[in-house]
Amino acid sequence: MTLLSNFVVAVLVLIAFALSNCFYMNNLSDRETKLVRYVHAEPNKSIAYERLAIANPTETHNKPSENHPESFKETTNYRDDKCTMAPQSRFDCARDRVLSKRQCEERGCCYAPLPNSVGPPWCFYPSLYPGYKLGPFTPSKRGLAATLTRAKPSYLPRDISTLRLEIIEETTGCLHLILKDPSSQRYEVKLPADVPKSRADKSDVLYTTEYQSDPFGFIVRRKSNGRTIINTTVGPLLFADQYLQLSTTLASSLVSGLGEHYTSLLLDLNWTSLTLWNRDMAPHAHANLYGSHPFYIVQEADGLAHGVFLLNSNAIEVTLQPTPALTWVSTGGILDLYFFLGPDPQSVIRQYLQVIGRPMMPPYWSLGFHLCRWGYTTTNTTRKVAQRMHNADLPLDVQWNDLDYADKRRIFTFDPWRFGDLSEMVEEFHRRGMKYILILDPGISSTSPTGTYPPFDDGLKRDVFIKNVTGHILIGKVWPGPTAFPDFTNPETRQWWEDCIRGFHSKVPVDGLWIDMNEPANFVQGSMEGCPHTDLEDPPYTPRVVGGELNSGTLCMSAQQRQSTHYNLHNMYGLTEAYATNRALAKVRGKRPFVLSRSSYSGIGRFSGVWTGDVRSDWEQLRFSIPAVLQFSLFGVPLVGADICGFEGNTTEELCVRWMQLGAFYPFMRNHNDNFNAPQEPYVFEQEAQAAMRSALNLRYSLLPFLYTLFHHAHTSADTVARPLFMEFPTDPNCQTIDRQFLWGSSLLISPVLEQGSVKLTAYLPFGIWYNLHNGQPFYSKGQYLLLSAPLDTINVHVREGHIIPQQDPALTTTASRRNPFFLTVALSAGGWAWGDLFWDDGDSLDTYKMQDYCYVIFTAGQSQVVSDPLMLNGALDELMLGGLQVFGVPSPPRYVLANGEKVSDFTYHSDTKVLTMTKLTLPMAKVFTVQWAL
């Protein structure tokens, strides 16, 4: 055929396709169904309903299925238009297994192969696939309730034919929807501590809801603009004993969350699958990792955002597709959904944290530098590491030990030969103003002779260990060999755990605990005796997990815990251990607890920090550590960081320098190394590299008052600490995808070097004036990318106009730095104003904010002056002085400078950068002060 004839044929095909689509849409609009829209009524007034007519066929379409050959029959053939849809809009009908064309159609689904085997499903649901029918709404204790019924079972085994729907308007911006079995008690997640409930006015909610009656589906819209936030009518609701499925469209393709995975900040919606099932697995792509956070946030148009949280701890698989849409599949529990309407991204996170709880306030010292490796084999080795750091003038606050300290790798013991003077070493660290942390795995050795290992002996007596299906203690295998696993859902276990910590602390006064291997990890599958052949071990559907089975690398799913089976509780094991450890440390030490956990679930930020696990020493993992940290920030875990310089494999000098520079801006900063790797302590490198690392550490230590204040706002107001740019600049489309830069709060922009050999960096600066933190050089950005110089000794940090950063002269420990003079960095706006604040307490006591035992100072700049305003004082700032001030953006040289009315002689002005610097001030921080300059 000629080129022209080919073109004509192609045009005719396109016309025919368009006409068929037009016929389909017209035909669809003529069908009848009922969509129930709940119209929010005024408080104490009657409930109004509105019924709207939209598409719903009257015929049934069920074909025989393998599970229900008689009850699930097709009575009328599907018309072709029910299966006519764009490939990206297909929802998978064969998620549980591969189906042939005949098997697919027996489910009442459409079968249409495509050229590629990867991507859209070949077997997919037709429009308005039969499902549950919605009954009338009636008032419930918390909102509205209705019954959903199926006339005929689905193709799933142990289908649940009747469901209870409850709709609760929790707050103005939070809608809560629950779907559960009313006739049988199923496992429901209970977070380990009560979360204060908001009492926000619900009279002007940010959402409207609509309900399709048959087949059941619901739509959530943003009230202000009518935008569809959730639309579950695009796919069927399935609810069986071990398979719960719900699909929805998405308001945009800009989706973040659903951790923990090795991904960019924005998730890939091109037919990807994310499994939430906690696993001891080093970070890499396409794998379920240590934590599960069934929450996502969507950036909409116009700077708006919303979030969705599925409160379910079973194994979950989330399929993302380019419609854009996603499908939740859970292997158990109930569908307990929260919708957060924001309307801005930061409000979404605050609303989410109202449900799961705001993060803990960390001790001040925990924001310093931490150093650890597996391989500090004696107390003398550990001592020398700390001493060499300080001898090299490198700040170090917290020295750690990995499992090397433990006698036969049993927790709550220490090796009498290699660590016989462990207590003395810890006391030496304390006298030097340092802290000490060691590792605590949950597995309790079960093979020590009776009477020689109290944690196991006492645990047996108190019945604290997880049991197998026969009622005997489940024995797995971890570092010490055969081990039993504490059941932290049992109150007696938590008390036993506290007693073990108290007994060990009386010998070794540790300052915090590092809880590792708490997915929980297991070196055998399930148990030493295997697992029974049950539906819990081999469910009808297993999400795509590493190892292929849910019990791979962990405990048997049929294992018995106080609250439920491990099948239901697995993802919460680390959370429950963190809760127990946090509470135990608070009671034993009487001070603010520090806990670091590897495994995590929603709400863990209330009790623990998190690190990102066994990252490799390479440049790719350096880059991916930023979205990992930012995602945990979205999950309500601000105290987070990656192992600086990498844990697995040997680092290089350049990589370690760049990682130390980036790590100086992780909220949690720790260098941690695996056994047998090349050493990577800062002092082992050449002098040039040491100088660069020292500069990064001193910069961090100088900024700790600012960082501590950010944590205060996270703890009290659910603000984020390490912050994605899209959260602060939601209307800037350039910020939507950035995850190689990030913010501290709203003030500091961090732009690290992430490529080997680079000495320049392309960085995005949102609209406004940004000042180089190092020298005050202003950049007047229109919202643009700039090429910045980035030699090996430099990390680019910029201060946003209109902000004041409280800082302090650095020292080798926070114990020393907290006694040093403060100084302020003032970044004036174009109009000459700026604002900042400082939260300050003793850094270690419990509940200082709640007890109002703290200082809080506001700083304002305007009209050529900086003024402090102490709003709360408790004595913690007594004897501390403001020693200096640097003001960025002073338009011309000042004629003179006054501090509290007294002339200041020690000031300089740099006309090229327009920076005014004052030194040798002695202004009491606990009193009002005023610094003025005359232009």
Coordinates of C-alpha atoms in Angstrom, one line a residue, residues 32 54 65 149 338 398 442 496 503 541 600 644 647 676 728 735 785 816 848 871 920:
E32 CA -30.6 4.5 35.2
I54 CA -26.8 8.2 36.6
S65 CA -17.1 -18.8 39.1
T149 CA -25.8 -6.3 51.1
Y338 CA -9.7 8.7 56.9
V398 CA 26.6 10.1 71.5
P442 CA 13.7 -8.2 70.7
W496 CA 8.5 -7.4 82.2
G503 CA 17.8 -4.1 85.9
Y541 CA -4.1 -14.0 48.2
S600 CA 7.7 1.2 62.0
I644 CA 25.9 8.4 57.0
F647 CA 26.2 0.8 56.1
F676 CA 34.5 -5.8 58.2
E728 CA 6.0 25.2 51.7
C735 CA 8.4 22.4 43.6
Y785 CA 17.2 27.1 38.8
A816 CA 29.2 22.5 76.1
T848 CA 8.3 20.6 79.9
L871 CA 6.9 35.3 76.1
K920 CA 31.1 41.0 71.3

